[in-house]
PDB file of C-alpha atoms and ligand atoms in Angstrom:
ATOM      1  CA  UNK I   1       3.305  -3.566  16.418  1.00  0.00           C
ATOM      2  CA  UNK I   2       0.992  -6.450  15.533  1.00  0.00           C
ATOM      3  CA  UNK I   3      -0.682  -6.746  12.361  1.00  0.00           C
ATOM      4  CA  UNK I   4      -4.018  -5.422  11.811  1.00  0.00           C
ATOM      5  CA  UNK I   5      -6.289  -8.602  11.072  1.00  0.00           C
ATOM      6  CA  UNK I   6      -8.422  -7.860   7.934  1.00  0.00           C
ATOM      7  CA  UNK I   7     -12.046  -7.377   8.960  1.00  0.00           C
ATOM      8  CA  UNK I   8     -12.884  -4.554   6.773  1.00  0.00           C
ATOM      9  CA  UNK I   9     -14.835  -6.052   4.486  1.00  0.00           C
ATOM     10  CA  UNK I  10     -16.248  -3.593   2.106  1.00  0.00           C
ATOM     11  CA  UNK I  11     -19.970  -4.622   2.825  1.00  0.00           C
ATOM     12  CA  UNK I  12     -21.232  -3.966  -0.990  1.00  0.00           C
ATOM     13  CA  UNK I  13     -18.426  -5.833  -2.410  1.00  0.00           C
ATOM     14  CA  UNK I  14     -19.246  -9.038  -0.196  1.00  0.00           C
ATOM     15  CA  UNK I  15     -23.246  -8.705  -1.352  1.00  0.00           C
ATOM     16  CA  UNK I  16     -22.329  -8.411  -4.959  1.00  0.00           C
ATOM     17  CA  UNK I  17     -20.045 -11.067  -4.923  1.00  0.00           C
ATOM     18  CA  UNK I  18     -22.052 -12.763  -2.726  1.00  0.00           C
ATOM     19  CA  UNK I  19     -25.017 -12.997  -5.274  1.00  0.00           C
ATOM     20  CA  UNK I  20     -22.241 -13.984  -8.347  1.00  0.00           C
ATOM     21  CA  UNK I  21     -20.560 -16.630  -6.376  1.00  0.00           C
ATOM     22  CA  UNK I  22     -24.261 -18.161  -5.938  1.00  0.00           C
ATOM     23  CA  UNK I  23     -24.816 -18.273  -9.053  1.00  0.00           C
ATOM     24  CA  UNK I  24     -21.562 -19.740 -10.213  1.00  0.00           C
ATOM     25  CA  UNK I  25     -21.830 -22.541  -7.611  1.00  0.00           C
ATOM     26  CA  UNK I  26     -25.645 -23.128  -9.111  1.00  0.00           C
ATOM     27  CA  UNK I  27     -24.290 -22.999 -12.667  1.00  0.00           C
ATOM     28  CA  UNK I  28     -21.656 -25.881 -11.580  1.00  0.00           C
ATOM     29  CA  UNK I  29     -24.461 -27.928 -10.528  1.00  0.00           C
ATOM     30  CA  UNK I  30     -24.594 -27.483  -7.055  1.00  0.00           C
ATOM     31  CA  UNK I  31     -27.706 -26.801  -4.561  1.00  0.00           C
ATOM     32  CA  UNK I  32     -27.223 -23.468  -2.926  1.00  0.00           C
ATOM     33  CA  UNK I  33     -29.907 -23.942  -0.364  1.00  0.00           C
ATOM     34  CA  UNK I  34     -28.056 -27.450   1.144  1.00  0.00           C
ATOM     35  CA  UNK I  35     -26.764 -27.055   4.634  1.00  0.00           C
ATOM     36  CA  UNK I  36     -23.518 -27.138   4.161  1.00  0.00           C
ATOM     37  CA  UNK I  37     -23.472 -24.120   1.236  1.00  0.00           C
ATOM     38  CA  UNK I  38     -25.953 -21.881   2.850  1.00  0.00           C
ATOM     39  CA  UNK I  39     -22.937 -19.885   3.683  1.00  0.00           C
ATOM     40  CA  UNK I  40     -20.579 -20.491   1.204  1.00  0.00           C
ATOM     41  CA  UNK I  41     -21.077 -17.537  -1.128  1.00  0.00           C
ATOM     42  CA  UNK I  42     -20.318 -14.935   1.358  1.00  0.00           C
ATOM     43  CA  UNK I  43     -17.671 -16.983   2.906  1.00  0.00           C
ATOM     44  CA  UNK I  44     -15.862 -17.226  -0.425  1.00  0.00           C
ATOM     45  CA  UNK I  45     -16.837 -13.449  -1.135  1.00  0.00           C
ATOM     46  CA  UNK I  46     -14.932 -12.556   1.944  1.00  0.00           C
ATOM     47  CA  UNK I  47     -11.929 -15.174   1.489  1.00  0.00           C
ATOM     48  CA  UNK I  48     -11.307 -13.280  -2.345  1.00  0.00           C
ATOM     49  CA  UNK I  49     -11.333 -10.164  -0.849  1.00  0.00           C
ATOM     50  CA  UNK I  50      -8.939 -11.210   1.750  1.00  0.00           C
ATOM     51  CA  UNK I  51      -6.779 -12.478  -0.864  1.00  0.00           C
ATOM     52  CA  UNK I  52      -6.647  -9.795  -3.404  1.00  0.00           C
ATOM     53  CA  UNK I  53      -5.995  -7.189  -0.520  1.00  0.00           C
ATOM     54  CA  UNK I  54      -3.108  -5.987  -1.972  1.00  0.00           C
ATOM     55  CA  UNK I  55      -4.738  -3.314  -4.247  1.00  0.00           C
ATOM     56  CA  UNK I  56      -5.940  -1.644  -1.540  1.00  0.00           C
ATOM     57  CA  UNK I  57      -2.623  -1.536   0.297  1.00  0.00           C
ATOM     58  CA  UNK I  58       0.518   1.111  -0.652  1.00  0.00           C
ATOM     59  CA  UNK I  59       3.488  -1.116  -0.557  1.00  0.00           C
ATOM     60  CA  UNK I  60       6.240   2.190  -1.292  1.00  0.00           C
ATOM     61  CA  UNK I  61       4.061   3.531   2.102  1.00  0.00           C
ATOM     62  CA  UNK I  62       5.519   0.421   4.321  1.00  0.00           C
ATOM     63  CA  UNK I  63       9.081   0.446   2.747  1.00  0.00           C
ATOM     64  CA  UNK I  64       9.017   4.717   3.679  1.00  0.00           C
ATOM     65  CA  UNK I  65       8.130   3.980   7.301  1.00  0.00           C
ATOM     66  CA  UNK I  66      10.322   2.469   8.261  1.00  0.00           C
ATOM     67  CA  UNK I  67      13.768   3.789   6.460  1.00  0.00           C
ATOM     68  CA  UNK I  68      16.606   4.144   8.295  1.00  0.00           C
ATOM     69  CA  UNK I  69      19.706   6.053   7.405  1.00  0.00           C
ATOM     70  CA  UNK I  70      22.782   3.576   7.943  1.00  0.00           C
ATOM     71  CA  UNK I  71      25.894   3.188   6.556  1.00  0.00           C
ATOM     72  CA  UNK I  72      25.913  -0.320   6.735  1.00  0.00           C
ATOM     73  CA  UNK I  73      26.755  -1.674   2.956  1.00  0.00           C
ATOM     74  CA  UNK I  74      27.493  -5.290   3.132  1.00  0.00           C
ATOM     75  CA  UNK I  75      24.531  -7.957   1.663  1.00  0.00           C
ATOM     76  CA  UNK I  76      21.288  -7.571   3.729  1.00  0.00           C
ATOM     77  CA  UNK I  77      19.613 -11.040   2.972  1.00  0.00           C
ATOM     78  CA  UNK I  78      15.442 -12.236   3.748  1.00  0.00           C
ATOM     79  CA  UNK I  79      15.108 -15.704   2.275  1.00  0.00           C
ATOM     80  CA  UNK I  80      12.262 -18.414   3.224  1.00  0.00           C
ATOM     81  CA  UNK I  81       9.455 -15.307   3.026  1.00  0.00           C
ATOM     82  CA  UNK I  82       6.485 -17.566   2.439  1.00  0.00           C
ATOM     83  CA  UNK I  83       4.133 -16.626  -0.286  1.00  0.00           C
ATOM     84  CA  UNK I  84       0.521 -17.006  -1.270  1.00  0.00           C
ATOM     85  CA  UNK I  85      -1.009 -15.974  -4.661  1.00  0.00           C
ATOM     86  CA  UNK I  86      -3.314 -16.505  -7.068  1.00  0.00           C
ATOM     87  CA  UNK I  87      -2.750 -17.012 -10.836  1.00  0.00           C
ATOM     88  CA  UNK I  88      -4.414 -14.639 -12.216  1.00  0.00           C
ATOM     89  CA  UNK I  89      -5.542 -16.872 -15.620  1.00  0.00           C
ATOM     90  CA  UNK I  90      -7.245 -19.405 -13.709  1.00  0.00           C
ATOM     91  CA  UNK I  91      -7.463 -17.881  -9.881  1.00  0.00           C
ATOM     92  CA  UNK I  92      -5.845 -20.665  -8.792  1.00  0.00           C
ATOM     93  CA  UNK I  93      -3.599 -20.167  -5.916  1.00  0.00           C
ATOM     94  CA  UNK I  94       0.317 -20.665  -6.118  1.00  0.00           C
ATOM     95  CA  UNK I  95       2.305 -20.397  -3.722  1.00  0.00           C
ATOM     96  CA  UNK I  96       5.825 -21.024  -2.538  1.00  0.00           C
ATOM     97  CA  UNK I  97       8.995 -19.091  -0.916  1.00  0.00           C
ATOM     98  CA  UNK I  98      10.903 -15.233  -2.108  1.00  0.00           C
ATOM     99  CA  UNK I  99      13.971 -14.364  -1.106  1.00  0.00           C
ATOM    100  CA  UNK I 100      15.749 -11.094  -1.310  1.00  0.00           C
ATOM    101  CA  UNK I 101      18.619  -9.302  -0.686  1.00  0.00           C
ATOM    102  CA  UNK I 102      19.945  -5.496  -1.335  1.00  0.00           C
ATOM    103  CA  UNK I 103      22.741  -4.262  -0.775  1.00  0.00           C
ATOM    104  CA  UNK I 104      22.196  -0.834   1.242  1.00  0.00           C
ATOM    105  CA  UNK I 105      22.623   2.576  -0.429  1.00  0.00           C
ATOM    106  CA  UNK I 106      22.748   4.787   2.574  1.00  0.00           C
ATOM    107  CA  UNK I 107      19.724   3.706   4.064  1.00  0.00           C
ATOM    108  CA  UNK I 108      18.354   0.403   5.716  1.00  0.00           C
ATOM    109  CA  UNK I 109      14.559  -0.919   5.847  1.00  0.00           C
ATOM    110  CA  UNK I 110      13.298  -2.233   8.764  1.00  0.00           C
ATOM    111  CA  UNK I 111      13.368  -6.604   8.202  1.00  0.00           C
ATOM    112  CA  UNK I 112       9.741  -6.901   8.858  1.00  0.00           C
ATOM    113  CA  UNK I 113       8.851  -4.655   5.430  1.00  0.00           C
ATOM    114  CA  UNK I 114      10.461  -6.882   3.120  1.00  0.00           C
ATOM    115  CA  UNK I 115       7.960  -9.963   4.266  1.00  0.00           C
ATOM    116  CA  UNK I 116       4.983  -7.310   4.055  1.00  0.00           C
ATOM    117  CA  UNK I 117       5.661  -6.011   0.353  1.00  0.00           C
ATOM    118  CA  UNK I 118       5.707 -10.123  -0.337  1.00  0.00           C
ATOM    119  CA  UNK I 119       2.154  -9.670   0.373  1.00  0.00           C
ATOM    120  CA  UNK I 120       1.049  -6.174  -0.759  1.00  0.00           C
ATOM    121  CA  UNK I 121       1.614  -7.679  -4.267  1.00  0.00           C
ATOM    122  CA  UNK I 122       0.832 -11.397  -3.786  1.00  0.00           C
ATOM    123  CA  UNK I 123      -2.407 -10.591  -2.664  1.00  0.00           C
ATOM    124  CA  UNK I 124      -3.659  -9.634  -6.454  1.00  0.00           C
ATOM    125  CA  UNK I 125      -4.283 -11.741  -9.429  1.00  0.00           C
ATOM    126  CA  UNK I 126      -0.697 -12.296  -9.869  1.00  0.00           C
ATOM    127  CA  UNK I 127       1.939 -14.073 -12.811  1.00  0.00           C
ATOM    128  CA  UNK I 128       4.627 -15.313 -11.045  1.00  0.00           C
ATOM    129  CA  UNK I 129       6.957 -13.329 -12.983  1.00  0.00           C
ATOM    130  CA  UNK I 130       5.252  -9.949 -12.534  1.00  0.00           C
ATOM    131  CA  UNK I 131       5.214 -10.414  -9.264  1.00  0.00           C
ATOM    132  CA  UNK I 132       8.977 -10.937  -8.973  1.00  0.00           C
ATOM    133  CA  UNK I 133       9.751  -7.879 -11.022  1.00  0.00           C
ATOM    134  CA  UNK I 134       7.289  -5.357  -8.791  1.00  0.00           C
ATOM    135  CA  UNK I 135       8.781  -6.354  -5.682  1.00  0.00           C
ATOM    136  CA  UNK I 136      12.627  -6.131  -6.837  1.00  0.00           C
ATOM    137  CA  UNK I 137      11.105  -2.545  -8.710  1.00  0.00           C
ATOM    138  CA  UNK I 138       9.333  -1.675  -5.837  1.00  0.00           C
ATOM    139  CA  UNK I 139      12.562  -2.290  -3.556  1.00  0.00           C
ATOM    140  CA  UNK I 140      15.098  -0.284  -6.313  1.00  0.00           C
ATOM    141  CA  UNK I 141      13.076   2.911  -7.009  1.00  0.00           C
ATOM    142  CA  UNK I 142      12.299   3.272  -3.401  1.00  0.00           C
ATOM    143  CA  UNK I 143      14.842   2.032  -1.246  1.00  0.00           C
ATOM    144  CA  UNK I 144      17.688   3.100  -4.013  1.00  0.00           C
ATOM    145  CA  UNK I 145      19.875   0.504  -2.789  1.00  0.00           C
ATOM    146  CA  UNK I 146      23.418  -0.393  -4.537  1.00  0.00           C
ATOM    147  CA  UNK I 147      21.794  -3.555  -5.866  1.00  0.00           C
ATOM    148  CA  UNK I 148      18.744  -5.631  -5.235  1.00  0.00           C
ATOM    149  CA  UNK I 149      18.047  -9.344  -6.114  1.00  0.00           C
ATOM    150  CA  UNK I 150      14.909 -11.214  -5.850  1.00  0.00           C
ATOM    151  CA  UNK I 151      13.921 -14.958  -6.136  1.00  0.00           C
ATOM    152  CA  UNK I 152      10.567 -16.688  -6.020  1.00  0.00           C
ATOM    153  CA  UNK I 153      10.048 -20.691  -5.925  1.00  0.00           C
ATOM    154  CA  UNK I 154       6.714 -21.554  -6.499  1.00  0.00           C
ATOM    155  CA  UNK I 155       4.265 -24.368  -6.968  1.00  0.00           C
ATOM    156  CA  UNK I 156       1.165 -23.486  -8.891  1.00  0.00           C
ATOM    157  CA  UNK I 157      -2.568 -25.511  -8.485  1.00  0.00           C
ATOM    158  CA  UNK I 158      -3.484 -24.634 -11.929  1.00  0.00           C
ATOM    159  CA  UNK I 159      -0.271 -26.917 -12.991  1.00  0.00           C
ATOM    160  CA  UNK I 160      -1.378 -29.719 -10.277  1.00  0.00           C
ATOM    161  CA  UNK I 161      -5.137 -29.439  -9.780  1.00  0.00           C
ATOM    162  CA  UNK I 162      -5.562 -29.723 -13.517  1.00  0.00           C
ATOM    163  CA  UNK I 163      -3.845 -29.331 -17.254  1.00  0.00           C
ATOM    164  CA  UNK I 164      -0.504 -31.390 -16.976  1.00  0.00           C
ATOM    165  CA  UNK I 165      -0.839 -32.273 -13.429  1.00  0.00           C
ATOM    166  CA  UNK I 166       2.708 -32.176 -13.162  1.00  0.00           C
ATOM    167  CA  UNK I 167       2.520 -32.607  -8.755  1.00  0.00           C
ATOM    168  CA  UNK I 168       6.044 -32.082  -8.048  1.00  0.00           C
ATOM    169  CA  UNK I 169       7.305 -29.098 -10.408  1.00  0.00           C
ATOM    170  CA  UNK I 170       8.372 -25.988  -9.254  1.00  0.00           C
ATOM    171  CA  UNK I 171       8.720 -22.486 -10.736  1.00  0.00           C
ATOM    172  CA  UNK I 172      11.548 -20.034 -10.170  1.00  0.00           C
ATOM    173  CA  UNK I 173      12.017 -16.702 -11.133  1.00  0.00           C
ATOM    174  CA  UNK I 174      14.510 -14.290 -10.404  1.00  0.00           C
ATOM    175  CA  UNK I 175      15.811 -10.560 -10.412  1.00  0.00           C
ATOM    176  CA  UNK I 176      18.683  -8.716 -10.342  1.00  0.00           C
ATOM    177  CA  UNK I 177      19.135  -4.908 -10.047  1.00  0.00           C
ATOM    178  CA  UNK I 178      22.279  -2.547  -9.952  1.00  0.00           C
ATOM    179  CA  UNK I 179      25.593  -4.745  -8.075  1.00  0.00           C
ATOM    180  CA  UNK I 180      23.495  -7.953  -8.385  1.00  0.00           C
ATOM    181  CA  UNK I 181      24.083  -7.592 -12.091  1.00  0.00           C
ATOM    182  CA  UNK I 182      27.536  -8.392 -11.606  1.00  0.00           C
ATOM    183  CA  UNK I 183      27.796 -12.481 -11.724  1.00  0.00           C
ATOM    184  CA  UNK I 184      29.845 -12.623  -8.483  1.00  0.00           C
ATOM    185  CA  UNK I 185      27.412 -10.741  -6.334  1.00  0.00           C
ATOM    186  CA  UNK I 186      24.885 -12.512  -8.120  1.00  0.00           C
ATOM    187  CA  UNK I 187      26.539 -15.834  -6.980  1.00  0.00           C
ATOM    188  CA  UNK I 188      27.312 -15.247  -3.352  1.00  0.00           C
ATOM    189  CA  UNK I 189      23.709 -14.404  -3.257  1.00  0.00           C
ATOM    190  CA  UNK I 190      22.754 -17.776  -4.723  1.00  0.00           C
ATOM    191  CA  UNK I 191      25.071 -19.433  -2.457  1.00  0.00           C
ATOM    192  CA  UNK I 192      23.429 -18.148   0.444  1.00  0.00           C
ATOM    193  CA  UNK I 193      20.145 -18.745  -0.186  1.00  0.00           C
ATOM    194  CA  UNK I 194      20.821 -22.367  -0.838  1.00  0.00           C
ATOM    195  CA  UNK I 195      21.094 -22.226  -4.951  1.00  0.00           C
TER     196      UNK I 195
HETATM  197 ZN1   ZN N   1      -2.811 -20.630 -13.866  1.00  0.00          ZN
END
């Protein structure tokens, strides 16, 4: 099924923000009424809603349709899951790769989810360790796996754009749940993502 494109833009949400982003681009010093910005606050009004979707969205909803019992139990691995976020101190976007694993409990998830959750909770004013621990909590209390492990690598503006403009550092955090606990589970997972 393809993915619904996001055009339901809550019309009194764009105004308001509309008329804040306005002033906020006036109060930086810019003309609101040059060609080129004419548009700008509702553009932006729309592009923040777009990218804080994800409180609108249910992400134990997507994992429970589409749960499959199987008795598959060997490592089930998604790695290079591109991510897009926004810190939520500065609103600054970072943004980078996740990979996970679990390690089946009975029941699979369909492949497809795992990317989707990525983005349920991405899509919010986000810390990049938060983030990590709702989708590996998200994953356990709803998938109930036998383990679950999650790792994020991220790059974040609010490091580069500004404060120690340090260009080429990047951020990981991890997870580990249930069998992934255990340091050679933990290790085969590392291997296999490339760690
Ligand atoms: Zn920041």
């Amino acid at each position: 099924m393809p993915y619904k494109t996001f055009e339901e833009y809550n019309m009194q949400v764009t105004d308001d923000v509309k008329d804040r982003y306005k002033n906020i681009i006036e109060d930086l010093g810019e003309n609101t009424q040059r060609d080129g910005l004419l548009k700008t606050p509702e553009r932006a009004a729309k592009a923040m809603q777009f990218l804080t979707q994800g409180y609108h969205q249910d992400p134990v909803e997507i994992l429970k349709s589409a749960m499959f019992k199987e008795s598959y139990n060997e490592m089930v691995i998604v790695k290079d899951i591109e991510l897009y976020s926004l810190c939520e101190h500065h609103i600054l976007p970072f943004f980078g790769k996740a990979h996970i694993a679990y390690i089946p409990n009975g029941h699979i998830v369909g492949l497809s989810k795992l990317p989707r959750i990525v983005d349920v909770f991405a899509r919010r004013l986000q810390v990049q360790e938060r983030l990590t621990e709702q989708i590996l909590d998200c994953i356990n209390d709803t998938l109930k796996p036998q383990g679950v492990a999650v790792v994020i690598e991220a790059s974040h503006m609010c490091m580069m754009m500004r404060g120690v403009q340090k260009q080429n550092s990047v951020t990981t955090t991890s997870g580990f749940r249930g069998q992934f606990e255990k340091i050679e589970t933990r290790n085969e997972f590392l291997k296999l993502i490339g760690k």
